[in-house]
Short mmCIF file of C-alpha atoms in Angstrom, two decimals:
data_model
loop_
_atom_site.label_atom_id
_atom_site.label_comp_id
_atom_site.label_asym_id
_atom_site.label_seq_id
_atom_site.Cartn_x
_atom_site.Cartn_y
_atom_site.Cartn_z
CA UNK A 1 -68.96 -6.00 13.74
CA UNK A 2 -66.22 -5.11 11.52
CA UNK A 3 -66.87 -1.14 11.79
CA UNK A 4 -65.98 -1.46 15.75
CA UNK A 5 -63.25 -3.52 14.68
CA UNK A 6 -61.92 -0.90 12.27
CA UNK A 7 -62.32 1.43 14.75
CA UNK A 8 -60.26 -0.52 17.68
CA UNK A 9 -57.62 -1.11 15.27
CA UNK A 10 -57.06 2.41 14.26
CA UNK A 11 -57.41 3.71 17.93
CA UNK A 12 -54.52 0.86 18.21
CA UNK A 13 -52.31 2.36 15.40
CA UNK A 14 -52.69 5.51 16.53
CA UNK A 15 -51.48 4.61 20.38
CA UNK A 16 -48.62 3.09 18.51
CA UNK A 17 -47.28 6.19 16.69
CA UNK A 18 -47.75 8.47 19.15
CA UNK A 19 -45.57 5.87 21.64
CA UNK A 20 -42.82 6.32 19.34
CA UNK A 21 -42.61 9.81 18.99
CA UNK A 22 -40.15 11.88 20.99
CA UNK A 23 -41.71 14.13 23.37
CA UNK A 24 -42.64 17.29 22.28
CA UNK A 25 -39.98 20.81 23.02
CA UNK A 26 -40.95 22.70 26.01
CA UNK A 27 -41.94 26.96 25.07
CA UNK A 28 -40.62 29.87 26.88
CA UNK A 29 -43.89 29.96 28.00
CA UNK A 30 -43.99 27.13 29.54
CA UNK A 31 -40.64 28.31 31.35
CA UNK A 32 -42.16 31.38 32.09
CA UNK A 33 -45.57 29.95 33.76
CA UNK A 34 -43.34 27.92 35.75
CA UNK A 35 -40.97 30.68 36.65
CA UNK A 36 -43.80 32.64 37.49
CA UNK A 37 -45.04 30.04 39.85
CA UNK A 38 -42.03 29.15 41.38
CA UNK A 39 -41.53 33.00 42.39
CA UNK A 40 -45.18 32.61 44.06
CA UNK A 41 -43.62 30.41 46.49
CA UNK A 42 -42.68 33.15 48.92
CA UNK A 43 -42.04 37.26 49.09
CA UNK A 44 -38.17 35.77 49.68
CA UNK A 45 -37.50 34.01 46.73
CA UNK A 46 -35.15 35.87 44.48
CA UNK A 47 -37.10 35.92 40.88
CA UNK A 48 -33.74 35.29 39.15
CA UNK A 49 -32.97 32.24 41.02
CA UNK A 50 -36.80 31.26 39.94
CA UNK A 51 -36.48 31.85 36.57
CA UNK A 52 -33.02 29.76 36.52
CA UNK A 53 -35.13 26.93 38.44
CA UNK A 54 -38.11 26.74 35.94
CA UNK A 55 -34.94 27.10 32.49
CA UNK A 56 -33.24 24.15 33.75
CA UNK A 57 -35.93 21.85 34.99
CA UNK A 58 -37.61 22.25 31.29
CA UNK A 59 -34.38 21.80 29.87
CA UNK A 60 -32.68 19.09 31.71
CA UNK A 61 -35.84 17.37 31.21
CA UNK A 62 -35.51 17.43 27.78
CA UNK A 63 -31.62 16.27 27.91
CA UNK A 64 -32.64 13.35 30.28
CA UNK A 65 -35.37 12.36 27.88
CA UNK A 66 -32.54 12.22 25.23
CA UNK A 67 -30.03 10.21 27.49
CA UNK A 68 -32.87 7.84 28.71
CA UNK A 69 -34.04 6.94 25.18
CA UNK A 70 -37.56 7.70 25.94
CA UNK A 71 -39.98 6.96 23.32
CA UNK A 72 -42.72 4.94 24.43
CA UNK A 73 -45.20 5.98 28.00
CA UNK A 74 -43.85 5.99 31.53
CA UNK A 75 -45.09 2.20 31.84
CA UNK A 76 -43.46 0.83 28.87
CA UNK A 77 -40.20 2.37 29.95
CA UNK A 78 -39.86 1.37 32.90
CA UNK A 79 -40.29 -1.85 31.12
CA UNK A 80 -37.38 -1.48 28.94
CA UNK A 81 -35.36 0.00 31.88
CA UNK A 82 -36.14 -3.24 34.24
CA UNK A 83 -35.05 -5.43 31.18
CA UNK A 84 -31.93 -3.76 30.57
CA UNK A 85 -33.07 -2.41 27.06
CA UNK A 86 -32.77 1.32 28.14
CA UNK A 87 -29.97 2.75 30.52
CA UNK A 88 -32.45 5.03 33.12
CA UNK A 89 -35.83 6.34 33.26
CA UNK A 90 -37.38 5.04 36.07
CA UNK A 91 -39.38 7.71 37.99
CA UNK A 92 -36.72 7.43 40.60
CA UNK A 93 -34.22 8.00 38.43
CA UNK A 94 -36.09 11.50 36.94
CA UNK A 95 -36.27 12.46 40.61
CA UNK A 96 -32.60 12.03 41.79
CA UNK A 97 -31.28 13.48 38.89
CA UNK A 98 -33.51 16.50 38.80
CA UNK A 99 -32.67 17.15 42.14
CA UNK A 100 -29.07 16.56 41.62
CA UNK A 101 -28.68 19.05 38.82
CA UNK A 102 -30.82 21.93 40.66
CA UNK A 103 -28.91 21.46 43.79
CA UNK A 104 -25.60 22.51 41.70
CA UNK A 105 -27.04 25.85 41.39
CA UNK A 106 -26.61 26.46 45.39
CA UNK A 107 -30.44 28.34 45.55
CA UNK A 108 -30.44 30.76 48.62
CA UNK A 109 -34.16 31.17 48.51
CA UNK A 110 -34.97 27.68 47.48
CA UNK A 111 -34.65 24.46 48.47
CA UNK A 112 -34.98 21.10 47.16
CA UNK A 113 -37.07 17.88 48.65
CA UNK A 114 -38.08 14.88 47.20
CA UNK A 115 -41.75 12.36 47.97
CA UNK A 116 -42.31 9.49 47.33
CA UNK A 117 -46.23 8.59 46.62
CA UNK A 118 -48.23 4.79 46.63
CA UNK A 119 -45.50 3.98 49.08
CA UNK A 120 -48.60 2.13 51.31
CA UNK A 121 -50.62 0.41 48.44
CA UNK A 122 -49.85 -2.51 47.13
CA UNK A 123 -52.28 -2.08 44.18
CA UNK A 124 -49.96 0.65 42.41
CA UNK A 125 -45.68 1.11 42.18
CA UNK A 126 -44.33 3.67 43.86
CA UNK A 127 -44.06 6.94 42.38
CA UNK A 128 -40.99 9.20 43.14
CA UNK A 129 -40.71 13.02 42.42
CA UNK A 130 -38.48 16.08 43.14
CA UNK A 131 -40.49 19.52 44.65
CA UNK A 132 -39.04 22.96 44.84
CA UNK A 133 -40.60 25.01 47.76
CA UNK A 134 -38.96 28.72 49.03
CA UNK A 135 -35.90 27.96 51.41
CA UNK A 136 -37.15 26.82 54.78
CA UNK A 137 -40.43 25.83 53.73
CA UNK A 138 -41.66 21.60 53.68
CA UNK A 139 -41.98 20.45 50.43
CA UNK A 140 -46.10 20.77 51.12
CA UNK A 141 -45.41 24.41 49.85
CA UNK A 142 -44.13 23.19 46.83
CA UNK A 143 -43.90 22.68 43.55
CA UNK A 144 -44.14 19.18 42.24
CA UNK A 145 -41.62 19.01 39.30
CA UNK A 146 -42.51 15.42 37.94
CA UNK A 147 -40.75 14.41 34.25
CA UNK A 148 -41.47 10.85 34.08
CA UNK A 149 -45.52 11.15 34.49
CA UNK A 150 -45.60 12.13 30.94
CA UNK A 151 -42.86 10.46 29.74
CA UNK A 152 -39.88 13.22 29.78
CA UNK A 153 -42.37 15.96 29.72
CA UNK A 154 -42.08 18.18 32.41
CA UNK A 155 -45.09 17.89 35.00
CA UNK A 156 -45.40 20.88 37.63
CA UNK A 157 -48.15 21.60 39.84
CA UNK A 158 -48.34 23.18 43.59
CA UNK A 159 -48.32 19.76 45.55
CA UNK A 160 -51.34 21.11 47.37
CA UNK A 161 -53.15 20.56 43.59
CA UNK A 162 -51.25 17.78 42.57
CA UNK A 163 -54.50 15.61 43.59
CA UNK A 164 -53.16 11.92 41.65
CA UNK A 165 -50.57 11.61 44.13
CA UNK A 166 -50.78 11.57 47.54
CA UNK A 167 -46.76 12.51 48.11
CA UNK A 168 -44.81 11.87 51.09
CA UNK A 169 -41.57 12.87 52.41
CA UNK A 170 -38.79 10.54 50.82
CA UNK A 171 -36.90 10.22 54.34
CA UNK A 172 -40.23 9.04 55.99
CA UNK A 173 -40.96 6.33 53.80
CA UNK A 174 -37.28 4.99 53.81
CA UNK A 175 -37.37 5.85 57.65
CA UNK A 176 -40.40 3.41 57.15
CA UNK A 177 -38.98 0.51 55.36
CA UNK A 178 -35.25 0.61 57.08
CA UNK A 179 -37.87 -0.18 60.49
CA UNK A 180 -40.07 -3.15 58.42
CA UNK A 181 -36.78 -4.39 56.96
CA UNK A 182 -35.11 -4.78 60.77
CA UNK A 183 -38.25 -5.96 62.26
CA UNK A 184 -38.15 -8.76 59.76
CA UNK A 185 -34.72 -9.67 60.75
CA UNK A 186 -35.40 -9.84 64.26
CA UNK A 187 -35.14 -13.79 65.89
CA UNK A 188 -38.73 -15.28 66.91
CA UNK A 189 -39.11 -15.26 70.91
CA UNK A 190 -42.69 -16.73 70.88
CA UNK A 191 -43.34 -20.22 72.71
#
């Protein structure tokens, strides 16, 4: 009995100190895979523009993860953020501000869309991300760029392989709710 204990309450410590750590610096590797990925996009997309996308998602990442005052799991954050404790973080707020800062850039050969996944199930929050695809392609093409998964470290996968989420356009599930929120408002005419 006590050896399990011992066991649960160092699995327990350990969960702690890794909550509290910062997370860990992206490589230029990591840049590079992503560059590399991002340029797969299309035979259009301008490899320069690719490797600025894949420098400043890592690194904004990593200055949002500062200005958020991340140091515990997604979960736990959004904890924090929801009881005023920390200033952003939610995975809303990764998304907008992802997008915001890549859109500065003015890409000509890519282009910038952001899902929204668990939209339809009450059982799990809603999940928001930002996706790169090559200019004029849906975001279905894309590139999932998703900080706030692993708590400011940057998450990137094709959306095709991004299998956890099931993303949807953004403007399709406010579309959505703007139409449930009216529908609500509308006066009774039943007998």
């Amino acid at each position: 009995m006590i050896r399990p204990m011992a066991y649960v309450l160092a699995l327990l410590a350990l969960l702690t100190l890794t909550a509290c750590s910062a997370p860990p610096p992206s490589s230029s590797d990591d840049v590079q895979r992503l560059a590399t990925e991002i340029q797969r996009l299309g035979p259009d997309v301008d490899p320069q523009e690719a490797q600025r996308a894949a420098s400043i998602a890592y690194a904004y990442t990593a200055q949002l993860a500062q200005e958020y005052q991340i140091t515990d799991p997604p979960l736990i954050h959004n904890t924090k953020v929801n009881r005023g404790t920390r200033p952003r973080g939610l995975c809303w707020h990764w998304a907008e501000d992802i997008e915001r800062r890549l859109k500065q850039e003015n890409f000509r050969t890519l282009t910038l869309h952001r899902a929204i996944a668990n939209a339809d199930n009450p059982f799990r929050i809603d999940h928001s991300t930002a996706i790169i695809s090559g200019s004029g392609e849906t975001m279905y093409e894309g590139i999932v760029l998703d900080p706030w998964r692993y708590g400011g470290v940057l998450f990137w996968s094709p959306l095709a392989e991004d299998t956890r989420y099931d993303w949807v356009p953004r403007e399709v599930v406010l579309k959505k709710r703007r139409q449930e929120q009216v529908a609500r408002l509308k006066p009774y005419t039943g007998g």
